[in-house]
Structures are given as C-alpha cells and as structure tokens.
XYZ file of N, CA and C in Angstrom:
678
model
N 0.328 -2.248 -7.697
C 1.450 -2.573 -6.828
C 1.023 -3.481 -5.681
N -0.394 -2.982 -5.060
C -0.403 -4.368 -4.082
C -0.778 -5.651 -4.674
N -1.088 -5.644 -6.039
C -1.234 -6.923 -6.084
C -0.123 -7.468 -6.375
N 1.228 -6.570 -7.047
C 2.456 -7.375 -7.071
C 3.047 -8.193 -5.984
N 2.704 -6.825 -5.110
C 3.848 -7.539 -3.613
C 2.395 -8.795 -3.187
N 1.284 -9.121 -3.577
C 0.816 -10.349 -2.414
C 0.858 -11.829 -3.753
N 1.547 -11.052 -5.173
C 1.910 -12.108 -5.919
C 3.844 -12.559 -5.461
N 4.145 -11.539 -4.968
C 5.520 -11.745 -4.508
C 5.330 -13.021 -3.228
N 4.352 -12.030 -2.359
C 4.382 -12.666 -0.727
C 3.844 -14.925 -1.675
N 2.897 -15.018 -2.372
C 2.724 -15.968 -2.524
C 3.819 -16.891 -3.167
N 4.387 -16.409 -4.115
C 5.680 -16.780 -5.012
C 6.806 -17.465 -3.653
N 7.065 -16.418 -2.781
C 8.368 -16.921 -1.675
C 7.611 -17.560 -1.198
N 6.310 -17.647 -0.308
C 6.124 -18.386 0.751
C 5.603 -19.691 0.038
N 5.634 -20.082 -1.495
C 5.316 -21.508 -2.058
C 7.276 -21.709 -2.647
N 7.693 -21.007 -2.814
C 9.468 -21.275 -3.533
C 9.986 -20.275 -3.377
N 10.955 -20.459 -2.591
C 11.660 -19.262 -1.866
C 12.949 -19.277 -2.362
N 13.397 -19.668 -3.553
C 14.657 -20.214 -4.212
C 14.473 -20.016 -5.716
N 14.963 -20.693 -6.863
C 15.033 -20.422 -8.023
C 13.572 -19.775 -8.585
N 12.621 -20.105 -7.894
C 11.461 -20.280 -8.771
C 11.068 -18.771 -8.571
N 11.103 -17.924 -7.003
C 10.970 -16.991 -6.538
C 11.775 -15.805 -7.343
N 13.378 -16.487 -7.893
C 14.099 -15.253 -8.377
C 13.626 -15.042 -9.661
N 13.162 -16.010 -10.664
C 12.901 -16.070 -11.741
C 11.176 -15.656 -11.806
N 10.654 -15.678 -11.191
C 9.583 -15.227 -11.228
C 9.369 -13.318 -11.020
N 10.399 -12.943 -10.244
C 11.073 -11.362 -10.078
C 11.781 -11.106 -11.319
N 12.814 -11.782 -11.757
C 13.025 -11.578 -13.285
C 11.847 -11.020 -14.361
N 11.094 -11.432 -13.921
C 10.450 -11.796 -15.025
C 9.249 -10.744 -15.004
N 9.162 -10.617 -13.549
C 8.195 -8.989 -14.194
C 8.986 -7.827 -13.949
N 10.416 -8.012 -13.547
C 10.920 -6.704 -14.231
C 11.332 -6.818 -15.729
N 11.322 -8.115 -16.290
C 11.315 -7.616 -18.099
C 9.707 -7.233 -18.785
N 9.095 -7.362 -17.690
C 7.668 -6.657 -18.094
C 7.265 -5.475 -17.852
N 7.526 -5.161 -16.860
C 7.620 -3.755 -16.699
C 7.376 -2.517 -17.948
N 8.948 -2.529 -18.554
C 9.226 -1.841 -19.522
C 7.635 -1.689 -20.334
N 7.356 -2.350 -20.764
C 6.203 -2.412 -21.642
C 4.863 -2.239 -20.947
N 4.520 -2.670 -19.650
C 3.470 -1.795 -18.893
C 3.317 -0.413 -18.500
N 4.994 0.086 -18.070
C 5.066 0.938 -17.988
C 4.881 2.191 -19.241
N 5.395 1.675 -20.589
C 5.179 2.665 -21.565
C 3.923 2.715 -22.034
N 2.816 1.620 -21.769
C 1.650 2.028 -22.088
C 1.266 2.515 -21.326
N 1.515 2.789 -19.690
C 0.952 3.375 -19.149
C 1.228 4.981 -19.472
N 2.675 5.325 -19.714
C 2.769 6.643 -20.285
C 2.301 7.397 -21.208
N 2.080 6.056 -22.009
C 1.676 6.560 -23.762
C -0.026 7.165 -23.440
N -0.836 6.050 -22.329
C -1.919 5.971 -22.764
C -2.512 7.339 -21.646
N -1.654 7.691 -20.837
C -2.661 8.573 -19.601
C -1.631 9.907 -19.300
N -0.473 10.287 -20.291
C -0.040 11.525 -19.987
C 0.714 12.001 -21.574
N 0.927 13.324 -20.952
C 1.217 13.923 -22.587
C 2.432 14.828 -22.112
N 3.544 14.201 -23.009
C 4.924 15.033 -23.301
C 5.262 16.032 -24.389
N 6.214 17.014 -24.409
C 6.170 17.470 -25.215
C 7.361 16.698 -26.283
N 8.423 15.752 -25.514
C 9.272 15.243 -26.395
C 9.687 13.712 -25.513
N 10.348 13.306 -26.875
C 10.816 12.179 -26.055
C 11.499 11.691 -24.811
N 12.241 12.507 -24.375
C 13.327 12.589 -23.351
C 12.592 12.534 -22.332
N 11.354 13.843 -22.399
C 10.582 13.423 -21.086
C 9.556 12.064 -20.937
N 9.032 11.932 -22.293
C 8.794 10.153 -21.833
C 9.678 9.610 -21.117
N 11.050 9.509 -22.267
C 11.913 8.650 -21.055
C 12.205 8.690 -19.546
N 12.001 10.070 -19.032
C 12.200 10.487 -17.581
C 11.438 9.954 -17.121
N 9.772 10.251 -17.473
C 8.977 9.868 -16.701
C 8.433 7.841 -16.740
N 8.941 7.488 -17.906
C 9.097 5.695 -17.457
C 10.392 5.524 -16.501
N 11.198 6.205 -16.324
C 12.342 5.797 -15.619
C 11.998 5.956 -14.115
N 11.096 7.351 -13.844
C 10.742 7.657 -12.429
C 9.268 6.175 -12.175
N 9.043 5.642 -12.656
C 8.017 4.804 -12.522
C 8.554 3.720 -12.553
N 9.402 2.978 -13.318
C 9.989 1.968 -13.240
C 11.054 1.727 -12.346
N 11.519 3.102 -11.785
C 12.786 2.749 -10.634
C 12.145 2.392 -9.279
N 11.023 2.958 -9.062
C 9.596 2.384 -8.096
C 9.580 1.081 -8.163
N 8.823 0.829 -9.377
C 8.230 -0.571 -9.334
C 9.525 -1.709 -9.453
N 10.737 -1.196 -9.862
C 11.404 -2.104 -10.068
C 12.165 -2.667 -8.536
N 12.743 -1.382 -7.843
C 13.086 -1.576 -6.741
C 12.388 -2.234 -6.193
N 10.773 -1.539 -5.662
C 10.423 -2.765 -4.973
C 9.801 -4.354 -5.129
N 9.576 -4.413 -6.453
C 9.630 -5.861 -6.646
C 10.829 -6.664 -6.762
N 11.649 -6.096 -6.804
C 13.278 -6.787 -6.881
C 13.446 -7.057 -5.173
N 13.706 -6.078 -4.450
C 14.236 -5.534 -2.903
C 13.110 -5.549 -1.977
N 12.487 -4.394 -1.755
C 11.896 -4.693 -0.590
C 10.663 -4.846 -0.409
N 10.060 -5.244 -1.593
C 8.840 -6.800 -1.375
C 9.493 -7.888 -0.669
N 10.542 -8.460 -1.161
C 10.940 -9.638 -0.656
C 11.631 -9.032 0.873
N 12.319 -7.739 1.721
C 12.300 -7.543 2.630
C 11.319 -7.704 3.514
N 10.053 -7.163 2.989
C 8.976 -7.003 3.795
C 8.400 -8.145 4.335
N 8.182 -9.437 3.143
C 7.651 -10.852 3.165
C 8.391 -11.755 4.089
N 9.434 -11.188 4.367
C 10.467 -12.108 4.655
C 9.948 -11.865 6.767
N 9.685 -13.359 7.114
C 9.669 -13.376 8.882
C 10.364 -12.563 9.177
N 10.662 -12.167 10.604
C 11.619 -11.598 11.458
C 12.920 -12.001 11.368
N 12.256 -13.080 12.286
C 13.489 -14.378 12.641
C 14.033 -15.103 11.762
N 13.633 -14.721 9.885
C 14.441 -15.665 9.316
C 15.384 -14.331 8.119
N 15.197 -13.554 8.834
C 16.672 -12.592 8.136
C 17.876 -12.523 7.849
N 18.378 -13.795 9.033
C 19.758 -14.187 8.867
C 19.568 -15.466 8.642
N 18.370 -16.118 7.913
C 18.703 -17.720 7.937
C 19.324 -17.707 6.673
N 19.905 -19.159 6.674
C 20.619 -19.674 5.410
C 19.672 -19.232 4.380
N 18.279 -19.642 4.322
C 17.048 -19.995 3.188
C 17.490 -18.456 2.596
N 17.373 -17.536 3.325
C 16.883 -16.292 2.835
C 18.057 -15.864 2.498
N 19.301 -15.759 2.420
C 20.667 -15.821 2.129
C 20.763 -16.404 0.640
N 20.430 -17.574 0.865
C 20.406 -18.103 -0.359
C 18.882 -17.956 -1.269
N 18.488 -17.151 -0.856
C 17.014 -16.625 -1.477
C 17.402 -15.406 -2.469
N 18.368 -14.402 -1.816
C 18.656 -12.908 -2.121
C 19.916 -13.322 -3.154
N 20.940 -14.363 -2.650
C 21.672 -14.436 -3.738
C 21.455 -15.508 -4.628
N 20.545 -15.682 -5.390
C 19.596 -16.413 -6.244
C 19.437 -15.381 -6.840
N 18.205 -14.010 -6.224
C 17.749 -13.245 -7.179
C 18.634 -12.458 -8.231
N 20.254 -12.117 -7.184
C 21.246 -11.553 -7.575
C 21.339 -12.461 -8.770
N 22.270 -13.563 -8.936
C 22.624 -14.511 -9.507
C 21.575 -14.367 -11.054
N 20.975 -14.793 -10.730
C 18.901 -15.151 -12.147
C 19.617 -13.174 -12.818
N 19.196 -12.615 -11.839
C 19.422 -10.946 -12.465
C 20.549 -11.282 -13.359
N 21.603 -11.551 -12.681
C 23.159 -11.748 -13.452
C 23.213 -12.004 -14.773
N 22.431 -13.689 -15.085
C 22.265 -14.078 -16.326
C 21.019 -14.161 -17.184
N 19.848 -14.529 -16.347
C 18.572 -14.235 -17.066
C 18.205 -13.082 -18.016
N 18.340 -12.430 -17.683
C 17.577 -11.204 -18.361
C 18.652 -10.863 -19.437
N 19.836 -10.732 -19.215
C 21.304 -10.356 -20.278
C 21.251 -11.475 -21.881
N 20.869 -12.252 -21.240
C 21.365 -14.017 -21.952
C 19.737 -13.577 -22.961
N 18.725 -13.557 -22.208
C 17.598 -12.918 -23.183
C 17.757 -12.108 -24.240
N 18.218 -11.231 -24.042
C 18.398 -9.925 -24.629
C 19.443 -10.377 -25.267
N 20.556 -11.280 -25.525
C 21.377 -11.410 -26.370
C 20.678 -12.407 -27.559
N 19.815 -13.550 -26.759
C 19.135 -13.999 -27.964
C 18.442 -12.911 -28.921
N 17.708 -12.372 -28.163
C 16.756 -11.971 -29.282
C 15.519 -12.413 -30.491
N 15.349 -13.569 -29.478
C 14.356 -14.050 -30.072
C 13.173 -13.405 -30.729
N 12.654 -12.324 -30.377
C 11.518 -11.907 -30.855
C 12.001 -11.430 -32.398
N 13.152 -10.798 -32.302
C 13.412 -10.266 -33.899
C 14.024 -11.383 -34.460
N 14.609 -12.728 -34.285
C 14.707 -13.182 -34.850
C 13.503 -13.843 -35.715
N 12.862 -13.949 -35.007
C 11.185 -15.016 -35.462
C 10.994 -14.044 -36.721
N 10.864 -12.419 -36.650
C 10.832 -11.542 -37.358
C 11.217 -11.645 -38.739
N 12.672 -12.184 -38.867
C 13.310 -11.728 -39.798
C 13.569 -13.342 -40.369
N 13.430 -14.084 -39.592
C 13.601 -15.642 -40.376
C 12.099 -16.386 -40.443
N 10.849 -15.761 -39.657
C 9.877 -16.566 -39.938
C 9.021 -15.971 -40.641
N 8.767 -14.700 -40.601
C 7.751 -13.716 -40.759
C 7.915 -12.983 -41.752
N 9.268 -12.470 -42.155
C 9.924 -11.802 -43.387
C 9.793 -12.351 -44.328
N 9.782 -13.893 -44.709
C 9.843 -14.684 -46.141
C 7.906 -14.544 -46.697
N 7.543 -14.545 -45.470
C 6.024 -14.431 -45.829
C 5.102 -13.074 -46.244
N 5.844 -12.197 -46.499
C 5.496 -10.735 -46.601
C 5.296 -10.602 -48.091
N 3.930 -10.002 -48.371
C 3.597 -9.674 -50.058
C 4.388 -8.908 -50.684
N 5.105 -7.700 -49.995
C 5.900 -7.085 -50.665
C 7.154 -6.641 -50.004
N 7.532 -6.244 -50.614
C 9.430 -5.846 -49.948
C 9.228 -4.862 -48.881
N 8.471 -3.746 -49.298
C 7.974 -2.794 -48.053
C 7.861 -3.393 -46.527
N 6.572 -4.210 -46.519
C 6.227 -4.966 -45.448
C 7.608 -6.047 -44.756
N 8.679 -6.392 -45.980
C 9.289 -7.103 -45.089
C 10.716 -6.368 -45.026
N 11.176 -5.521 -45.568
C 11.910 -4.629 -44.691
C 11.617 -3.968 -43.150
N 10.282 -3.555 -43.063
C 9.810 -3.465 -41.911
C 10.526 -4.175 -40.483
N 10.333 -5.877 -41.120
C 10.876 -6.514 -40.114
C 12.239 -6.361 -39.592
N 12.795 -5.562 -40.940
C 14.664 -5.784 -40.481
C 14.963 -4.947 -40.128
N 13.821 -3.876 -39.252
C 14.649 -2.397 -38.423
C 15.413 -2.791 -37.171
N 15.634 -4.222 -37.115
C 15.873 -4.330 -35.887
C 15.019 -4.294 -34.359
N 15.398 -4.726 -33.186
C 14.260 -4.957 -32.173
C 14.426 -3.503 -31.529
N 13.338 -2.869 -31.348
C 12.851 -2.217 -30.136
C 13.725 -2.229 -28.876
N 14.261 -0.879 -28.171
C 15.021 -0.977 -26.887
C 14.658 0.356 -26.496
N 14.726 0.347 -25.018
C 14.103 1.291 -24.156
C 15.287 1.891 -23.944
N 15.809 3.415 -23.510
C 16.772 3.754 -22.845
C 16.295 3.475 -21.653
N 15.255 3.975 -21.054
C 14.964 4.313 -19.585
C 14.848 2.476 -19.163
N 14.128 1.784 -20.071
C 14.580 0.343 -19.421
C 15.844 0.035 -19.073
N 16.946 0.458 -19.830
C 18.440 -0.034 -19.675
C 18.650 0.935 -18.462
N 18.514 2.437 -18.164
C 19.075 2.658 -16.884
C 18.370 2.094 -15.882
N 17.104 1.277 -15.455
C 16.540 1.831 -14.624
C 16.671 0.085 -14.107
N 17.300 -1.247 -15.359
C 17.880 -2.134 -15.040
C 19.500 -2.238 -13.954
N 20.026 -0.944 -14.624
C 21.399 -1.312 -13.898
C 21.040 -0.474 -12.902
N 20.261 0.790 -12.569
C 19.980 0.679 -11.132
C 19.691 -0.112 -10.402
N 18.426 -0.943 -10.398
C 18.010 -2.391 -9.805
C 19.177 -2.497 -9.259
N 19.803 -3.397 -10.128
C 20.811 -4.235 -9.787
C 21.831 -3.556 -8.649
N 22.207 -2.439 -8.858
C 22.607 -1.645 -7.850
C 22.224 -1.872 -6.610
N 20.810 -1.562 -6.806
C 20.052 -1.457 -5.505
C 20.038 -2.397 -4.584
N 19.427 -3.683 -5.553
C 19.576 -5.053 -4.545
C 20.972 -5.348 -4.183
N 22.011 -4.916 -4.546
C 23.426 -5.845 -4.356
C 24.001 -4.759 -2.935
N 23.275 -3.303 -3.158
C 23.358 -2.370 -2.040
C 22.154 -2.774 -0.818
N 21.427 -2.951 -0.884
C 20.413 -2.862 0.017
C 20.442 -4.247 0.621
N 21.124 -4.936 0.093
C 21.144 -6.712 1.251
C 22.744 -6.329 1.414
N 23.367 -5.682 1.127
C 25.124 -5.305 1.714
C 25.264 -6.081 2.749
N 25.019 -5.489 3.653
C 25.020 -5.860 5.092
C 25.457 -7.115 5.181
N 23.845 -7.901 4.784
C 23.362 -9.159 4.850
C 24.383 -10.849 3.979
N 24.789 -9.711 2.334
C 25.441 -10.913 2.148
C 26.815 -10.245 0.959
N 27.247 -9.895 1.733
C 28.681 -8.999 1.186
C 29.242 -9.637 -0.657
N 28.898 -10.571 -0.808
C 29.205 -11.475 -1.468
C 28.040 -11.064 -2.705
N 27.329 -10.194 -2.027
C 26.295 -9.762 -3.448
C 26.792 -8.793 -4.086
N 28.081 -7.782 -3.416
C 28.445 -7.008 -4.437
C 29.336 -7.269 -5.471
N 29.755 -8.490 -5.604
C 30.850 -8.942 -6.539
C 30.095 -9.740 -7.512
N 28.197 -10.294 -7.036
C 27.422 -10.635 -8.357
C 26.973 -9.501 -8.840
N 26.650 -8.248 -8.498
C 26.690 -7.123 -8.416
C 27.399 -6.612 -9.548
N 28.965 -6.630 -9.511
C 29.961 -5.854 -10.277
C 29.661 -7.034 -11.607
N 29.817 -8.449 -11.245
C 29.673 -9.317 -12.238
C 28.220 -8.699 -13.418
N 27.488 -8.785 -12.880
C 25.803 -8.195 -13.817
C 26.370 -6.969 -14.250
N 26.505 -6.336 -13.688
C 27.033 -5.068 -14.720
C 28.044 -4.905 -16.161
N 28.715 -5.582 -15.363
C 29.573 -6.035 -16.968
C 29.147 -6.900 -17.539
N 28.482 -7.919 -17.276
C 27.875 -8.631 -18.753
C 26.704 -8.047 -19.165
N 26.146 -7.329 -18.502
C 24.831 -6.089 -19.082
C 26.076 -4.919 -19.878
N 26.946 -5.013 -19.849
C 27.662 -3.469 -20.974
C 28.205 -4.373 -22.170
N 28.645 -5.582 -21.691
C 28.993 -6.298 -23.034
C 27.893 -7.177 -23.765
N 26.886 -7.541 -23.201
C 25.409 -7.976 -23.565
C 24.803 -6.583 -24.837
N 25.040 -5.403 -23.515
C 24.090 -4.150 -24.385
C 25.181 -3.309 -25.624
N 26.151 -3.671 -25.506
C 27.191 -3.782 -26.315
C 26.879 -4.299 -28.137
N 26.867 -5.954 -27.474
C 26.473 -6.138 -28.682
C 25.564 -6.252 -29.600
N 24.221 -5.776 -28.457
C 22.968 -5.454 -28.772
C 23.336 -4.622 -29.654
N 23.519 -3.419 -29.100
C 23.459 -1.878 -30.025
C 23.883 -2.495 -31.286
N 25.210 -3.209 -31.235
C 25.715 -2.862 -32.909
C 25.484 -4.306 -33.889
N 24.531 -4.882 -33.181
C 23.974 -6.329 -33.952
C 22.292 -6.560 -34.033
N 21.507 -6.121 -32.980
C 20.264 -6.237 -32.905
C 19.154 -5.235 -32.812
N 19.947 -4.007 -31.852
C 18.871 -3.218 -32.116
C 18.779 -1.973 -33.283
N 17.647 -1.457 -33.279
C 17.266 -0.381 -34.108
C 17.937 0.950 -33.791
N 18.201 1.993 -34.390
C 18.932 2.987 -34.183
C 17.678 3.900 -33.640
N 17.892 4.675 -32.231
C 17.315 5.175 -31.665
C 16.960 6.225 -31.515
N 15.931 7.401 -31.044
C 15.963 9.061 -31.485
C 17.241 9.637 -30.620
N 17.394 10.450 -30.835
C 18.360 10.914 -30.172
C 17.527 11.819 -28.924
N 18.796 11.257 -27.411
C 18.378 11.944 -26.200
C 19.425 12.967 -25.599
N 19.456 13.526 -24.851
C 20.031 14.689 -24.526
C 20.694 13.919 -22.897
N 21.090 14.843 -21.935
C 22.050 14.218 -20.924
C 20.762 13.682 -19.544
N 19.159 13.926 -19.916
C 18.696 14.243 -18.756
C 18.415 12.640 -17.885
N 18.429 11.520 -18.494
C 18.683 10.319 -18.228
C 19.717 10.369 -17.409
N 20.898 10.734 -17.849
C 22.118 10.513 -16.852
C 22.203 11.178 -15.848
N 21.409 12.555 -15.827
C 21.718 13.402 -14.891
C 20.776 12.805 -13.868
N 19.277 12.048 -13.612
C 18.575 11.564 -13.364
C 19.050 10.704 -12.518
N 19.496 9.192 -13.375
C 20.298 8.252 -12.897
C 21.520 8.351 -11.668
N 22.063 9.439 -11.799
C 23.334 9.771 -10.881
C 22.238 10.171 -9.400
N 21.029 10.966 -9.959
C 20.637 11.000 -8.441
C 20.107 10.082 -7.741
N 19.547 8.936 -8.594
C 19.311 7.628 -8.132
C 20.232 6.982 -7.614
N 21.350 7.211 -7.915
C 22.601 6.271 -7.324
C 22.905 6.643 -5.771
N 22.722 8.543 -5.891
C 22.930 8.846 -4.472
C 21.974 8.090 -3.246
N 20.456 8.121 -3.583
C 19.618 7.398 -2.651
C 20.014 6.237 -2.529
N 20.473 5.661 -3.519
C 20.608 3.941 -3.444
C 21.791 3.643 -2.400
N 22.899 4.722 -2.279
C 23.771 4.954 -1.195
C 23.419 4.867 0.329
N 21.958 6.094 0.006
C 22.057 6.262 1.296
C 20.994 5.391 1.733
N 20.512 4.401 0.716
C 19.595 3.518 1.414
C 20.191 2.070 1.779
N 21.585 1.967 1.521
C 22.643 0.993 1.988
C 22.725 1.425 2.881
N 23.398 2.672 3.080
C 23.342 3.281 5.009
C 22.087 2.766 6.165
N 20.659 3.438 4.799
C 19.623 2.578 6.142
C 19.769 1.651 6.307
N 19.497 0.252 5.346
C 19.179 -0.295 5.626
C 20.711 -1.201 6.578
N 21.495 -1.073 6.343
C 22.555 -1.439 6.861
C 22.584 -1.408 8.440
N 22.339 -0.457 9.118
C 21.757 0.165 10.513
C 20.982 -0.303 10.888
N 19.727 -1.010 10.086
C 18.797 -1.423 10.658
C 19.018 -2.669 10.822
N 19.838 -3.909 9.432
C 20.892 -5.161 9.839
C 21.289 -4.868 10.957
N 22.135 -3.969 11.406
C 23.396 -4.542 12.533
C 22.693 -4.219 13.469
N 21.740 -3.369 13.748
C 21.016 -2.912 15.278
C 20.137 -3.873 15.296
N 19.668 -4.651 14.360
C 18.568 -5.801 15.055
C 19.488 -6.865 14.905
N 20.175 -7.566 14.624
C 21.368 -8.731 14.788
C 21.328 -9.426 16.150
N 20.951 -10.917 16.032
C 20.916 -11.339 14.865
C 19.669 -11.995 14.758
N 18.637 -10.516 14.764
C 16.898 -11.021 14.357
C 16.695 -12.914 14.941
N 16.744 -12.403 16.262
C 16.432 -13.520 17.070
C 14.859 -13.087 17.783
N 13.804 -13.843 17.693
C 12.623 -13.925 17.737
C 12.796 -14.152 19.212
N 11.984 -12.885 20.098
C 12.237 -12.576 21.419
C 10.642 -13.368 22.179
C-alpha cells in the first residue's frame, strides 16, 4: 500500500487529469486478481463465501483508498477547491463511469479464447475448455459499486455534480453486468446472502464518511493557504 499511494502521489503530481484517472482505473481492475492470490496463497477457508468475504474486506481497503483518499491526501492544501482538482476528481468519476464497464463488455480475454486459441486445440476436450466462458469475481463486482459509491460520496461536498456520474456508473455497471452474466460469463458456485449483508454495512460507513468528510470541506472553506 505505500508503494501504491507514492505511485499515486507521482501519477497526479506528473498528470493530474486523464492520465491520473486512468491510471486509478487501472489498478482497481487489478486488484481483483492480486487480491485472490493473495487469499488463495496465505489463508485457508472452509468455503467459498468466506473467500469471497474476505477478498471483499481487502479490496474495499485497497480500493477506497486508491480511488479516494490517496488522491485526498496528495492533493496541496490550498488547491482543494481549485478548478485542476475539481476537474481531477470528476475525471476519475467520469474514466470509473466508462472505462472499466466498456472493458468488461468487450471481453477481450475470452474472446482471443474462443476465436484464437480454440481452433488450435488437439482435441475437443481442450477446446471446450475455452468456451466456459470468462472468469468473474462476486466480491470484485460488490466491492466495484462500492468504490464508486464512495468516491461520488466522499468528494459530495466538493463537487455535487459527482453524484449524478455516480447514479450514471451504476446503471451502466447493472446493464454492462447484465449482459455479462447472460452472454460472457461462466456460471458461478453458488453464494448465500453474506456478501449482501456485508455490503449494506459498507454502505453505512460510506454514509457516515460523507458526513466526515463533508465537515471537514465546509469548516476549512475555502482552503485558503494562511
């Protein structure tokens, strides 16, 4: 983690604009997959569900703060209310919005699968293989639309206008993961309610961390360098 946030702090303070949001994109679609080897390789469940809990409690960490408040922290005093950083936060919103959804609808990796890799297979076994469809995380999908939550809650204050890219990402992530389920991905083990029950308590903090951080916007306003 510290080397994320002083790859964050370098990322804004060289491109503090497209290059910065897309570069945050981009290791929260990595995540998922660091995180499950990290589960797979250094703890032991008795079932799946609690894998999933426990990538979700790790990824709602790392995701929050490489999304949110890395870039809070990096960010000057005095430039909290500037335009740059305004248009810094709703960038990341924005990249979140379509980057990662628009991915996941391609599907490139299973396609390569099933149109490059499938014709070349010695036997039918090996290339059915390819056509189970792609790989999908539950705990990646909740612990995405938290994010998104989070950041569109936690700059509130700052740029009101993030909760309506906010509501926007969410619905093209249900009609994105929509047509995932019933076109691309693989049929999944079956999980029980403890994801959701999980998720709902994440939503409460994410509430009350709009409250903080909101308080801490309007009582320092307007982060004028004394």
């Amino acid at each position: 983690m510290v080397a994320l946030f002083f790859a964050n702090k370098a990322v804004n303070d060289a491109d503090s604009g497209i290059g910065a949001a897309l570069f945050i994109s981009l290791v929260n679609m990595a995540l998922p997959f660091a995180m499950k080897t990290t589960t797979t390789l250094f703890e032991y469940h008795v079932s799946n569900v609690d894998v999933q809990a426990s990538i979700v409690l790790k990824m709602v960490a790392t995701r929050f703060l490489n999304t949110a408040i890395f870039m809070y922290i990096v960010t000057d005093y005095g430039d909290t209310f500037s335009e740059e950083n305004l248009n810094k936060i709703q960038t990341v919103l924005i990249v979140d919005c379509i980057f990662s959804p628009v991915f996941r609808a391609l599907n490139v990796a299973d396609w390569l699968k099933r149109k490059i890799l499938a014709p070349r297979q010695n036997t039918q076994i090996e290339m059915d293989l390819l056509f189970q469809g792609a790989y999908w995380n539950l705990a990646e999908r909740y612990t995405d639309m938290l994010k998104t939550c989070f950041v569109g809650m936690f700059y509130l204050a700052l740029l009101p206008s993030g909760l309506f890219i906010t509501a926007g990402a969410m619905l093209m992530n249900y009609w994105v993961d929509k047509w995932c389920l019933i076109k691309h991905w693989r049929r999944p083990p079956q999980y029980d309610q403890t994801l959701g029950v999980l998720s709902r308590h994440f939503m409460v903090g994410i509430l009350f961390s709009h409250c903080i951080m909101s308080r801490i916007f309007f009582v320092n306003w307007a982060y004028e360098d004394s």
